[in-house]
Short mmCIF file of C-alpha atoms in Angstrom, two decimals:
data_model
loop_
_atom_site.label_atom_id
_atom_site.label_comp_id
_atom_site.label_asym_id
_atom_site.label_seq_id
_atom_site.Cartn_x
_atom_site.Cartn_y
_atom_site.Cartn_z
CA UNK T 1 82.99 90.23 95.72
CA UNK T 2 86.47 90.58 97.22
CA UNK T 3 85.39 93.42 99.51
CA UNK T 4 82.24 91.53 100.50
CA UNK T 5 84.43 88.57 101.46
CA UNK T 6 86.37 90.85 103.81
CA UNK T 7 83.11 92.15 105.28
CA UNK T 8 82.00 88.54 105.85
CA UNK T 9 85.26 87.81 107.68
CA UNK T 10 84.74 90.82 109.92
CA UNK T 11 81.07 90.05 110.52
CA UNK T 12 81.54 86.38 111.33
CA UNK T 13 84.99 86.37 112.94
CA UNK T 14 85.37 89.93 114.20
CA UNK T 15 88.74 90.23 112.47
CA UNK T 16 89.93 93.12 110.35
CA UNK T 17 92.51 91.27 108.29
CA UNK T 18 94.16 94.34 106.79
CA UNK T 19 94.18 96.50 109.92
CA UNK T 20 97.58 98.11 110.17
CA UNK T 21 98.88 100.14 113.08
CA UNK T 22 100.48 102.78 110.92
CA UNK T 23 102.01 104.78 113.74
CA UNK T 24 105.65 105.29 112.89
CA UNK T 25 105.35 103.69 109.45
CA UNK T 26 106.04 105.45 106.20
CA UNK T 27 103.41 105.32 103.46
CA UNK T 28 105.63 102.88 101.54
CA UNK T 29 105.93 100.61 104.60
CA UNK T 30 102.14 100.68 105.11
CA UNK T 31 101.57 99.68 101.49
CA UNK T 32 104.16 96.91 101.71
CA UNK T 33 102.58 95.53 104.88
CA UNK T 34 99.10 95.63 103.30
CA UNK T 35 100.36 93.73 100.23
CA UNK T 36 102.13 91.23 102.48
CA UNK T 37 98.90 90.54 104.39
CA UNK T 38 96.94 90.31 101.14
CA UNK T 39 99.35 87.71 99.78
CA UNK T 40 99.59 85.86 103.08
CA UNK T 41 95.83 85.36 103.41
CA UNK T 42 94.68 85.15 99.78
CA UNK T 43 97.72 84.73 97.52
CA UNK T 44 97.42 81.13 96.35
CA UNK T 45 99.29 80.12 93.19
CA UNK T 46 96.59 80.34 90.51
CA UNK T 47 94.99 83.45 92.00
CA UNK T 48 98.31 85.22 92.32
CA UNK T 49 99.37 84.38 88.76
CA UNK T 50 95.99 85.61 87.50
CA UNK T 51 96.31 88.86 89.44
CA UNK T 52 99.77 89.56 88.07
CA UNK T 53 98.54 88.82 84.55
CA UNK T 54 95.55 91.12 85.15
CA UNK T 55 97.64 94.11 86.27
CA UNK T 56 98.67 96.29 83.36
CA UNK T 57 101.31 98.99 83.03
CA UNK T 58 99.03 101.61 84.58
CA UNK T 59 99.55 99.87 87.93
CA UNK T 60 103.09 98.64 87.33
CA UNK T 61 104.22 99.97 90.72
CA UNK T 62 101.71 97.71 92.51
CA UNK T 63 102.67 94.73 90.35
CA UNK T 64 106.34 95.37 91.12
CA UNK T 65 105.60 95.64 94.85
CA UNK T 66 103.73 92.31 94.78
CA UNK T 67 106.62 90.65 92.97
CA UNK T 68 109.04 92.16 95.48
CA UNK T 69 107.07 90.91 98.51
CA UNK T 70 106.55 87.30 97.33
CA UNK T 71 110.09 86.12 98.25
CA UNK T 72 109.57 87.29 101.85
CA UNK T 73 107.45 84.19 102.48
CA UNK T 74 109.69 81.32 103.52
CA UNK T 75 109.50 78.20 105.67
CA UNK T 76 110.39 80.36 108.68
CA UNK T 77 107.98 83.12 107.59
CA UNK T 78 105.14 81.19 105.92
CA UNK T 79 101.94 82.47 104.40
CA UNK T 80 98.78 82.11 106.52
CA UNK T 81 96.14 81.29 103.91
CA UNK T 82 92.53 81.84 104.93
CA UNK T 83 91.70 78.66 103.01
CA UNK T 84 93.74 76.65 105.53
CA UNK T 85 92.15 78.03 108.72
CA UNK T 86 90.77 74.86 110.28
CA UNK T 87 89.13 76.76 113.15
CA UNK T 88 86.70 78.34 110.66
CA UNK T 89 83.51 76.61 109.46
CA UNK T 90 84.33 74.69 106.27
CA UNK T 91 81.53 76.17 104.14
CA UNK T 92 82.32 79.69 105.34
CA UNK T 93 85.99 79.17 104.59
CA UNK T 94 85.10 77.88 101.11
CA UNK T 95 82.80 80.78 100.17
CA UNK T 96 85.23 83.40 101.49
CA UNK T 97 88.13 81.77 99.65
CA UNK T 98 86.10 81.89 96.43
CA UNK T 99 85.12 85.53 97.01
CA UNK T 100 88.67 86.62 97.76
CA UNK T 101 90.55 85.01 94.90
CA UNK T 102 93.15 87.53 93.80
CA UNK T 103 92.43 86.70 90.17
CA UNK T 104 89.27 88.59 89.19
CA UNK T 105 88.54 85.97 86.51
CA UNK T 106 88.54 83.17 89.13
CA UNK T 107 86.49 85.07 91.72
CA UNK T 108 82.97 83.83 92.37
CA UNK T 109 80.14 86.06 91.14
CA UNK T 110 77.36 87.36 93.39
CA UNK T 111 74.87 85.08 91.64
CA UNK T 112 77.14 82.05 92.19
CA UNK T 113 77.75 83.05 95.81
CA UNK T 114 74.03 83.14 96.57
CA UNK T 115 73.80 79.51 95.42
CA UNK T 116 76.65 78.44 97.71
CA UNK T 117 75.64 76.10 100.58
CA UNK T 118 76.84 78.61 103.20
CA UNK T 119 74.19 81.10 102.12
CA UNK T 120 71.58 78.36 101.78
CA UNK T 121 72.10 77.30 105.40
CA UNK T 122 72.19 80.84 106.79
#
């Protein structure tokens, strides 16, 4: 559902949230920037905690990178959560936020998504 949420954002808003101009960036810098955007847009407290709990030792490097990036968000460099974007239709914002929860256990299922008012009105 996470990927479908990103497709919905692109389709409805014409925005590629994770687009990175990688010219001049190392692979490590590209990955760091992608994680930073992921956390900025979708890294709310419960979802982030669930993601970190979900990641096992086989992906420890990604877990460590996430934990390393979190402190970069400050009052002068705040997150930009999709869930707070007031210029976006409220029902669309709600369904996308539910599809893009970082915690797989909290993410809406396809069956649940189809029952969401945004799909009913579309």
